[in-house]
Each structure stands twice: as C-alpha cells, then as structure tokens.
XYZ file of N, CA, C and O in Angstrom:
604
model
N 0.750 -1.376 0.112
C 0.020 -0.291 0.015
C 0.560 0.880 -0.035
O 2.101 1.248 0.621
N 0.190 2.548 -0.992
C 1.108 3.720 -0.973
C 0.895 4.432 0.990
O 0.183 4.266 1.339
N 2.170 4.816 0.816
C 2.363 5.682 2.097
C 1.552 6.872 2.167
O 0.394 7.063 3.178
N 0.974 7.163 1.444
C -0.432 8.060 0.854
C -1.247 7.843 1.848
O -1.945 8.271 3.028
N -1.971 6.168 1.369
C -3.352 5.264 2.125
C -2.858 5.161 3.522
O -3.761 5.313 3.705
N -1.920 4.754 3.732
C -1.331 4.304 5.323
C -1.203 5.359 6.031
O -1.456 5.418 7.001
N -0.597 6.440 5.586
C -1.392 7.546 6.314
C -1.617 8.048 6.453
O -1.987 9.388 7.202
N -3.406 7.856 5.611
C -3.844 9.755 5.494
C -3.671 11.033 5.058
O -4.110 11.384 5.533
N -2.247 10.830 4.466
C -1.921 12.283 4.163
C -1.225 11.920 1.996
O -0.907 11.273 1.844
N -2.533 13.368 1.201
C -2.507 12.981 0.449
C -1.126 13.533 -0.874
O -0.464 13.629 -1.724
N -1.215 14.628 -0.036
C 0.425 15.732 -0.604
C 1.273 15.523 0.332
O 1.344 15.403 2.131
N 2.892 16.115 0.482
C 3.553 15.913 0.727
C 4.297 17.686 0.800
O 4.161 18.161 -0.361
N 5.506 18.108 1.703
C 5.998 18.888 1.414
C 7.364 18.723 0.116
O 7.433 20.080 -0.518
N 7.700 17.803 0.103
C 8.201 17.853 -1.152
C 8.907 15.945 -1.112
O 8.217 14.736 -0.172
N 9.223 15.720 -2.003
C 10.137 13.810 -2.867
C 11.060 13.900 -1.352
O 10.894 12.687 -1.172
N 11.966 14.759 -1.182
C 12.005 14.242 0.302
C 11.499 13.596 1.580
O 11.763 13.166 1.904
N 10.418 15.379 1.727
C 10.380 14.942 3.262
C 8.893 13.464 2.796
O 9.370 12.877 4.173
N 8.569 13.075 1.981
C 8.218 11.892 1.236
C 8.700 10.692 1.647
O 8.526 9.893 2.378
N 10.479 10.801 0.878
C 10.923 9.188 0.522
C 10.976 9.330 2.873
O 11.574 8.087 2.640
N 11.177 11.107 3.328
C 12.088 10.229 4.965
C 10.536 9.914 5.513
O 11.406 8.220 7.027
N 9.531 10.338 5.677
C 8.618 9.712 5.936
C 7.814 8.133 5.407
O 8.217 7.529 6.476
N 8.694 7.505 4.808
C 8.230 6.284 3.748
C 9.497 5.683 4.658
O 8.918 4.169 4.613
N 11.263 5.905 4.569
C 11.812 4.727 5.062
C 11.209 5.212 7.307
O 11.668 3.403 7.134
N 10.743 6.003 7.529
C 10.879 6.332 8.964
C 9.541 5.326 9.871
O 9.159 4.141 10.089
N 8.527 4.930 8.506
C 7.432 4.455 8.448
C 7.693 2.760 7.924
O 7.177 2.350 9.169
N 8.222 2.671 7.294
C 8.466 1.284 6.701
C 9.680 0.482 8.344
O 9.200 -0.737 8.353
N 10.058 1.611 7.869
C 11.036 0.514 9.757
C 10.037 0.422 10.517
O 9.798 -0.999 11.551
N 9.386 1.582 11.276
C 8.587 1.124 12.282
C 7.781 0.015 11.385
O 7.338 -1.475 12.229
N 6.868 -0.386 10.602
C 5.798 -1.552 10.317
C 6.383 -2.411 10.374
O 6.196 -3.834 10.863
N 8.074 -3.047 9.947
C 9.042 -4.175 10.278
C 9.200 -4.551 11.508
O 8.703 -5.629 11.418
N 9.321 -3.656 12.723
C 9.664 -3.746 13.643
C 8.157 -4.155 14.466
O 8.614 -5.054 15.252
N 7.276 -3.712 14.206
C 5.719 -3.659 14.929
C 6.218 -5.535 14.128
O 5.371 -6.227 15.021
N 5.972 -5.968 13.306
C 6.174 -7.411 12.153
C 7.146 -8.389 13.229
O 6.762 -9.902 13.632
N 8.244 -8.241 13.254
C 9.261 -8.547 13.812
C 8.872 -8.508 15.411
O 9.005 -9.963 16.247
N 7.932 -7.182 16.118
C 7.428 -7.791 17.312
C 6.475 -9.206 17.798
O 7.190 -9.495 18.752
N 5.362 -9.126 16.834
C 4.550 -9.461 17.048
C 5.223 -11.339 16.722
O 4.600 -12.323 17.063
N 6.461 -11.018 15.626
C 6.706 -12.458 15.099
C 7.549 -13.483 16.787
O 7.894 -14.215 16.837
N 8.251 -12.537 16.503
C 8.935 -12.973 18.622
C 7.928 -13.825 19.807
O 9.083 -13.629 20.806
N 7.194 -13.019 19.946
C 6.435 -12.958 21.047
C 5.913 -14.564 21.339
O 6.392 -15.177 21.851
N 6.160 -14.997 20.099
C 5.546 -16.318 21.039
C 7.139 -17.253 20.700
O 6.961 -18.255 22.014
N 7.965 -16.437 21.311
C 9.885 -16.622 21.273
C 9.910 -16.795 23.002
O 11.290 -17.080 23.340
N 8.793 -15.432 23.106
C 9.066 -14.598 24.576
C 10.472 -13.548 24.378
O 11.548 -13.863 24.674
N 11.161 -13.808 23.218
C 12.001 -12.808 22.835
C 11.517 -11.597 22.084
O 10.544 -11.235 21.857
N 12.088 -9.707 22.810
C 11.983 -9.306 22.050
C 13.233 -8.692 21.134
O 13.987 -10.210 20.607
N 12.744 -7.994 19.541
C 14.048 -7.560 18.845
C 15.563 -8.057 19.610
O 16.561 -8.462 18.929
N 15.473 -6.512 19.942
C 17.414 -6.121 21.125
C 17.209 -7.602 21.279
O 18.586 -7.992 21.161
N 17.212 -8.786 22.289
C 17.223 -9.451 22.320
C 17.499 -10.037 21.252
O 18.493 -11.614 21.512
N 17.040 -11.288 20.473
C 17.323 -11.933 19.294
C 18.543 -11.173 18.884
O 19.377 -11.889 17.933
N 18.484 -9.602 18.341
C 19.768 -9.285 17.694
C 21.079 -9.372 18.952
O 21.707 -10.368 18.192
N 21.024 -9.243 19.814
C 21.835 -9.687 21.245
C 22.501 -11.726 20.999
O 23.001 -11.786 20.736
N 21.158 -11.842 20.161
C 21.079 -13.651 20.270
C 22.225 -14.074 19.319
O 23.728 -14.683 18.940
N 21.650 -13.487 17.870
C 21.967 -13.531 16.889
C 24.141 -12.890 17.029
O 24.752 -13.857 15.640
N 23.652 -12.017 17.326
C 25.778 -12.034 17.202
C 25.701 -12.706 18.400
O 27.429 -12.625 18.192
N 26.047 -12.960 19.684
C 27.109 -13.882 20.210
C 26.847 -15.629 19.177
O 28.097 -16.304 20.238
N 25.374 -15.654 18.583
C 25.899 -17.023 17.941
C 27.123 -16.458 16.736
O 27.680 -17.753 16.564
N 27.356 -15.489 15.861
C 28.103 -15.296 15.316
C 29.336 -15.190 16.105
O 30.675 -15.602 15.257
N 29.521 -15.001 17.593
C 30.855 -15.478 17.135
C 31.277 -16.158 18.831
O 32.149 -16.978 18.999
N 30.611 -17.388 18.448
C 30.990 -19.039 18.986
C 31.151 -19.479 18.405
O 31.627 -18.813 17.425
N 32.251 -20.433 18.850
C 32.278 -20.685 20.341
C 32.976 -19.314 21.423
O 33.036 -19.279 22.551
N 33.011 -18.151 20.369
C 34.176 -17.022 21.250
C 33.368 -16.830 22.420
O 32.344 -16.525 21.602
N 33.606 -15.376 22.770
C 33.041 -15.250 24.123
C 33.187 -13.592 22.933
O 33.815 -13.235 22.454
N 31.956 -12.880 23.340
C 31.991 -10.716 23.463
C 32.104 -10.631 24.649
O 30.675 -11.419 25.892
N 31.846 -9.421 24.755
C 31.651 -8.071 25.716
C 30.450 -7.634 25.516
O 30.065 -7.381 24.775
N 30.110 -6.551 26.518
C 28.913 -5.789 26.816
C 29.156 -4.759 25.672
O 29.031 -4.357 24.682
N 30.705 -3.791 25.265
C 31.572 -3.259 24.215
C 30.811 -3.828 22.626
O 30.379 -3.437 22.190
N 31.543 -5.132 22.745
C 31.559 -5.305 21.658
C 29.479 -5.695 21.183
O 28.848 -4.977 20.529
N 28.511 -6.596 21.999
C 27.680 -6.409 21.585
C 27.027 -4.729 21.210
O 26.047 -4.469 20.390
N 26.918 -3.970 22.278
C 27.033 -1.944 21.860
C 27.375 -1.986 19.829
O 26.156 -1.320 19.489
N 28.917 -2.245 20.249
C 29.048 -1.459 18.328
C 28.545 -2.608 17.291
O 28.133 -1.844 16.733
N 27.912 -3.783 17.834
C 26.724 -4.389 17.122
C 25.166 -3.986 16.628
O 25.585 -4.960 15.532
N 25.739 -3.801 17.716
C 23.771 -4.054 17.844
C 22.868 -3.045 16.511
O 23.683 -2.360 16.198
N 22.164 -3.516 16.278
C 20.916 -2.411 15.390
C 20.468 -1.519 15.931
O 20.396 -0.349 15.424
N 20.137 -1.336 17.228
C 19.588 -0.653 18.057
C 20.255 0.241 18.711
O 20.889 -0.423 19.738
N 20.997 1.113 18.139
C 22.410 1.695 19.421
C 21.926 2.255 20.717
O 22.183 2.403 21.472
N 20.554 2.192 20.852
C 20.111 2.779 22.034
C 19.295 2.164 23.476
O 19.114 1.777 24.216
N 19.691 0.318 23.039
C 19.124 0.058 23.856
C 20.663 -0.595 24.895
O 21.179 -0.308 24.786
N 19.952 -1.294 25.658
C 20.544 -1.212 27.283
C 21.212 -2.698 26.904
O 20.872 -3.709 27.314
N 22.374 -3.152 26.422
C 23.387 -4.405 26.643
C 23.377 -4.983 27.687
O 22.857 -5.990 27.550
N 23.562 -4.688 28.619
C 23.353 -4.326 30.024
C 22.780 -5.660 30.712
O 22.438 -6.537 31.045
N 21.105 -4.549 30.386
C 19.415 -5.260 30.885
C 20.120 -6.243 29.931
O 18.638 -7.533 30.153
N 19.679 -6.228 28.223
C 19.182 -6.983 27.934
C 20.004 -8.566 27.683
O 19.478 -10.099 28.071
N 21.738 -8.497 28.368
C 21.266 -9.552 29.345
C 21.693 -10.222 30.249
O 20.961 -11.042 30.408
N 21.048 -9.827 31.612
C 20.275 -9.569 32.458
C 19.111 -10.332 31.695
O 18.734 -11.582 32.315
N 18.342 -10.288 30.966
C 17.246 -11.063 30.667
C 17.478 -12.952 30.278
O 16.959 -13.295 30.595
N 18.396 -12.211 28.958
C 18.422 -13.817 28.626
C 19.438 -13.988 29.357
O 19.485 -15.613 29.230
N 20.515 -13.781 30.229
C 20.779 -14.910 31.231
C 19.200 -16.104 32.598
O 19.387 -16.812 32.416
N 18.684 -14.366 32.511
C 17.323 -15.190 33.162
C 16.967 -16.428 32.660
O 15.727 -17.559 33.408
N 16.263 -15.668 31.400
C 16.416 -17.337 30.437
C 16.449 -18.544 30.403
O 16.843 -18.876 29.597
N 17.836 -18.350 30.820
C 18.982 -19.414 30.136
C 19.918 -19.368 29.042
O 20.175 -20.465 28.929
N 19.473 -18.465 28.107
C 19.901 -18.317 27.307
C 21.170 -18.034 26.605
O 22.190 -17.820 25.115
N 21.634 -16.918 27.328
C 23.543 -17.097 27.511
C 23.998 -17.091 29.074
O 23.241 -17.264 29.852
N 25.372 -17.218 29.141
C 26.143 -17.283 30.229
C 26.704 -16.045 30.833
O 27.410 -15.078 29.116
N 27.497 -15.622 31.957
C 27.538 -14.500 31.773
C 29.343 -14.765 32.835
O 28.430 -15.432 33.525
N 30.300 -14.561 32.332
C 31.423 -14.935 34.373
C 32.051 -13.928 33.770
O 33.011 -13.369 32.769
N 32.967 -14.116 33.923
C 34.726 -12.833 34.812
C 35.927 -13.564 34.230
O 35.310 -14.370 33.863
N 36.086 -12.454 33.449
C 36.571 -12.749 32.072
C 38.151 -12.865 33.324
O 38.926 -11.551 33.613
N 39.068 -14.063 33.035
C 40.476 -14.018 33.472
C 40.983 -12.984 33.478
O 41.949 -13.346 34.220
N 41.424 -13.411 31.618
C 42.411 -11.545 31.459
C 42.312 -10.460 32.077
O 43.054 -10.031 32.469
N 41.240 -9.847 32.308
C 40.728 -8.888 32.704
C 39.859 -9.475 33.912
O 38.866 -9.032 33.284
N 39.966 -8.547 34.616
C 39.252 -9.313 36.063
C 37.727 -7.927 35.833
O 36.276 -7.637 36.261
N 37.775 -7.207 35.203
C 36.933 -5.904 34.756
C 35.796 -6.331 33.920
O 34.776 -5.994 33.988
N 36.036 -6.830 33.237
C 35.561 -7.038 31.690
C 35.060 -8.653 31.944
O 35.070 -9.915 32.955
N 33.331 -8.715 30.847
C 32.130 -10.322 31.390
C 32.421 -10.628 30.245
O 32.177 -10.264 29.443
N 33.200 -11.862 30.172
C 32.955 -12.986 28.467
C 31.320 -13.303 29.249
O 30.760 -14.270 29.514
N 30.387 -13.352 28.115
C 29.544 -13.508 28.185
C 28.897 -14.243 26.416
O 29.719 -14.360 25.259
N 28.327 -15.731 27.406
C 28.266 -16.218 25.927
C 26.905 -17.578 25.352
O 26.161 -16.780 26.473
N 26.587 -17.497 24.119
C 25.910 -17.925 23.715
C 25.498 -19.608 24.197
O 26.584 -20.492 24.196
N 23.939 -19.457 24.853
C 23.951 -21.894 25.567
C 23.613 -22.304 24.541
O 23.188 -21.611 23.473
N 23.413 -23.953 24.646
C 22.601 -24.406 23.793
C 21.259 -23.889 23.677
O 20.748 -24.447 22.527
N 20.996 -24.274 24.409
C 19.684 -23.699 24.556
C 19.296 -22.606 23.718
O 18.464 -22.052 23.077
N 20.010 -21.485 23.985
C 20.444 -20.665 22.993
C 20.343 -20.409 21.704
O 19.947 -20.199 20.474
N 20.717 -21.405 21.285
C 21.948 -22.131 20.028
C 20.167 -22.468 19.123
O 20.267 -22.402 18.544
N 19.745 -23.904 20.155
C 18.583 -24.435 19.841
C 17.300 -23.537 19.113
O 17.297 -24.007 18.624
N 17.246 -22.188 20.573
C 16.524 -21.522 20.159
C 16.553 -20.435 18.723
O 15.887 -21.139 18.106
N 17.688 -20.017 18.625
C 18.277 -20.001 16.873
C 17.802 -20.099 16.051
O 16.633 -19.907 14.741
N 18.128 -20.898 16.421
C 17.600 -22.974 14.664
C 16.292 -22.748 14.312
O 15.120 -23.012 13.212
N 15.432 -22.817 15.612
C 13.620 -23.012 15.932
C 13.532 -21.353 15.014
O 13.107 -22.331 14.485
N 13.652 -21.064 14.960
C 13.465 -19.305 15.185
C 13.827 -18.927 13.419
O 13.376 -19.183 12.773
N 14.743 -18.958 13.168
C 15.594 -19.328 11.702
C 14.156 -19.890 10.969
O 14.115 -20.038 9.493
N 13.776 -21.989 11.583
C 13.002 -22.807 10.151
C 12.108 -21.990 10.889
O 10.353 -22.484 9.322
N 11.516 -21.870 11.571
C 10.003 -21.031 11.612
C 10.096 -19.161 10.172
O 10.067 -18.069 10.639
N 9.206 -19.916 8.954
C 8.844 -19.241 8.369
C 8.204 -17.484 8.772
O 8.876 -16.487 8.958
N 6.810 -17.972 9.717
C 6.704 -16.702 10.632
C 7.327 -15.642 11.379
O 6.915 -14.168 11.648
N 8.177 -16.317 11.998
C 9.357 -15.428 12.609
C 10.518 -14.793 11.597
O 10.880 -13.924 12.378
N 10.077 -14.441 10.233
C 11.516 -14.059 9.735
C 9.998 -13.251 8.599
O 10.155 -13.060 7.307
N 9.496 -11.955 9.450
C 8.246 -11.189 8.468
C 9.582 -10.042 8.046
O 8.382 -10.125 6.647
N 10.061 -9.577 8.027
C 11.050 -8.809 6.712
C 11.366 -9.952 5.915
O 10.748 -8.975 5.096
N 12.106 -11.585 6.223
C 12.382 -11.844 4.814
C 11.267 -11.831 3.881
O 11.700 -12.019 2.555
N 10.280 -11.746 4.531
C 8.948 -12.994 3.914
C 8.341 -11.225 3.355
O 8.294 -11.994 2.168
N 8.322 -10.062 3.299
C 8.186 -8.821 2.693
C 9.202 -8.778 1.734
O 8.147 -7.856 1.100
N 10.276 -8.640 2.052
C 11.725 -8.784 1.289
C 11.710 -9.691 0.206
O 11.872 -9.398 -0.996
N 10.751 -10.576 0.098
C 10.632 -11.571 -0.673
C 9.757 -10.706 -2.387
O 9.622 -11.382 -3.306
N 9.317 -9.671 -1.754
C 8.240 -9.212 -3.252
C 9.009 -8.774 -3.815
O 8.508 -8.056 -4.994
N 10.946 -8.513 -3.755
C 12.075 -7.722 -4.315
C 12.463 -8.225 -5.417
O 12.779 -10.039 -4.353
N 12.922 -8.429 -6.454
C 14.301 -8.714 -7.343
C 15.392 -9.119 -6.484
O 15.247 -7.744 -6.265
N 15.830 -9.775 -6.972
C 17.493 -9.799 -6.661
C 17.527 -7.802 -6.891
O 19.093 -7.594 -6.549
N 17.576 -7.495 -8.211
C 17.989 -6.797 -9.044
C 17.299 -5.256 -7.430
O 18.510 -4.559 -7.542
N 16.639 -5.025 -7.387
C 15.693 -4.664 -6.034
C 16.219 -4.353 -5.263
O 16.179 -3.308 -3.788
N 16.504 -5.615 -4.894
C 17.654 -6.425 -3.272
C 18.207 -5.155 -3.454
O 18.736 -4.622 -2.325
N 19.432 -5.220 -4.080
C 20.450 -4.923 -4.332
C 20.631 -3.465 -4.272
O 20.512 -2.532 -3.875
N 19.485 -2.484 -5.627
C 19.306 -1.132 -5.086
C 19.158 -1.636 -4.188
O 19.285 0.568 -3.563
N 17.731 -1.714 -3.687
C 17.691 -1.090 -2.077
C 18.710 -0.733 -1.072
O 18.571 0.030 -0.443
N 19.428 -2.295 -1.468
C 20.869 -2.250 -0.433
C 21.488 -0.995 -0.045
O 22.396 0.172 0.577
N 21.840 -0.272 -1.311
C 22.847 0.512 -2.183
C 21.940 1.792 -1.360
O 23.621 2.533 -1.282
N 21.061 2.172 -2.259
C 20.682 3.262 -1.486
C 20.540 3.048 -0.485
O 20.259 4.936 0.426
N 20.430 2.489 0.565
C 19.872 2.443 2.303
C 21.005 2.880 3.017
O 21.459 3.482 3.009
N 22.175 2.236 2.001
C 24.067 1.924 2.648
C 23.623 3.843 2.292
O 24.560 4.275 2.938
N 23.773 4.588 0.969
C 23.801 6.168 0.356
C 23.063 6.677 1.897
O 24.101 7.805 1.952
N 22.773 6.922 1.993
C 22.074 7.371 2.973
C 22.943 7.850 4.213
O 22.275 8.754 4.837
N 23.087 6.945 4.800
C 23.742 6.749 5.544
C 25.770 7.090 5.334
O 25.470 6.923 6.385
N 25.924 6.947 3.916
C 27.650 7.671 4.358
C 27.804 9.005 4.081
O 26.663 9.682 4.385
C-alpha cells in the first residue's frame, strides 16, 4: 500500500519529506511485525539481535562493549538485555580471566537451539517474507540506496 494511503496524507512538502517519512514508517512497520513474530518465543527484537551476535561469535565470548558496537538499535541497554537473556538461560556471563573488570558473555546451547527454531519458522521472519516481493536487482538497489543515505 502507498504511504499516502497508509498515513492518510495525500500530499507532502517535497519528495525528500515523503521519502524520509516512508523510510521511518516502513522501519516501524517492519519492527511491529518482528515484535509480533518474536512474541511466541518470549523474545524482544533487541534480545534476538544480541543472541544472533553471540551466535556469530560462538564459541568465542563477547563483551558488552562488543554487543553495543554490533547491535542494530544503538539505544538499547545491552547490559539489561544480557540480564534478561541470562534469566532465560539463553546466555552465560563469567568474569574474564585476563581482565577481571570485563565480563565474558556466551550463548548457551539452549540459546543456539532457540535461534535454530526461529530460523526454521518462516512466520518468525516477517522482514524476509516482506522482502521476497523484490527481485534480486531491486534488493541490491535498495541496499545501495540505504547505504548511500547513511554515508
């Protein structure tokens, strides 16, 4: 559906204004779909993001600083997210032997199993399902345009 129809606004100040609103609206739309998709797994999008980062590091540990550096949402509180994941037994936290002020964070086998389950569940991947509407060339163009915006 067109942005004009979604937000009930027939005109915009400029194409720049419309494009900006379109990116913001679409990001929110994708976020809402992901929130709903992760609800059955008792995960938030930032928790899922941290688990994916830890899976990428596995079997090596990560630090909170590394998580913050790699997280998609830089405003998320990584320490609090790790606390929640530790309560769920999806990650472990141990004092780093080389630097007692640092904490090593690792994904557990339960965390890896949960990510495999989510990967296999097509309903848990609304972004991928939404982007299936685009051709490979359109996806490359979209990626290039989004990268150019942030450059």
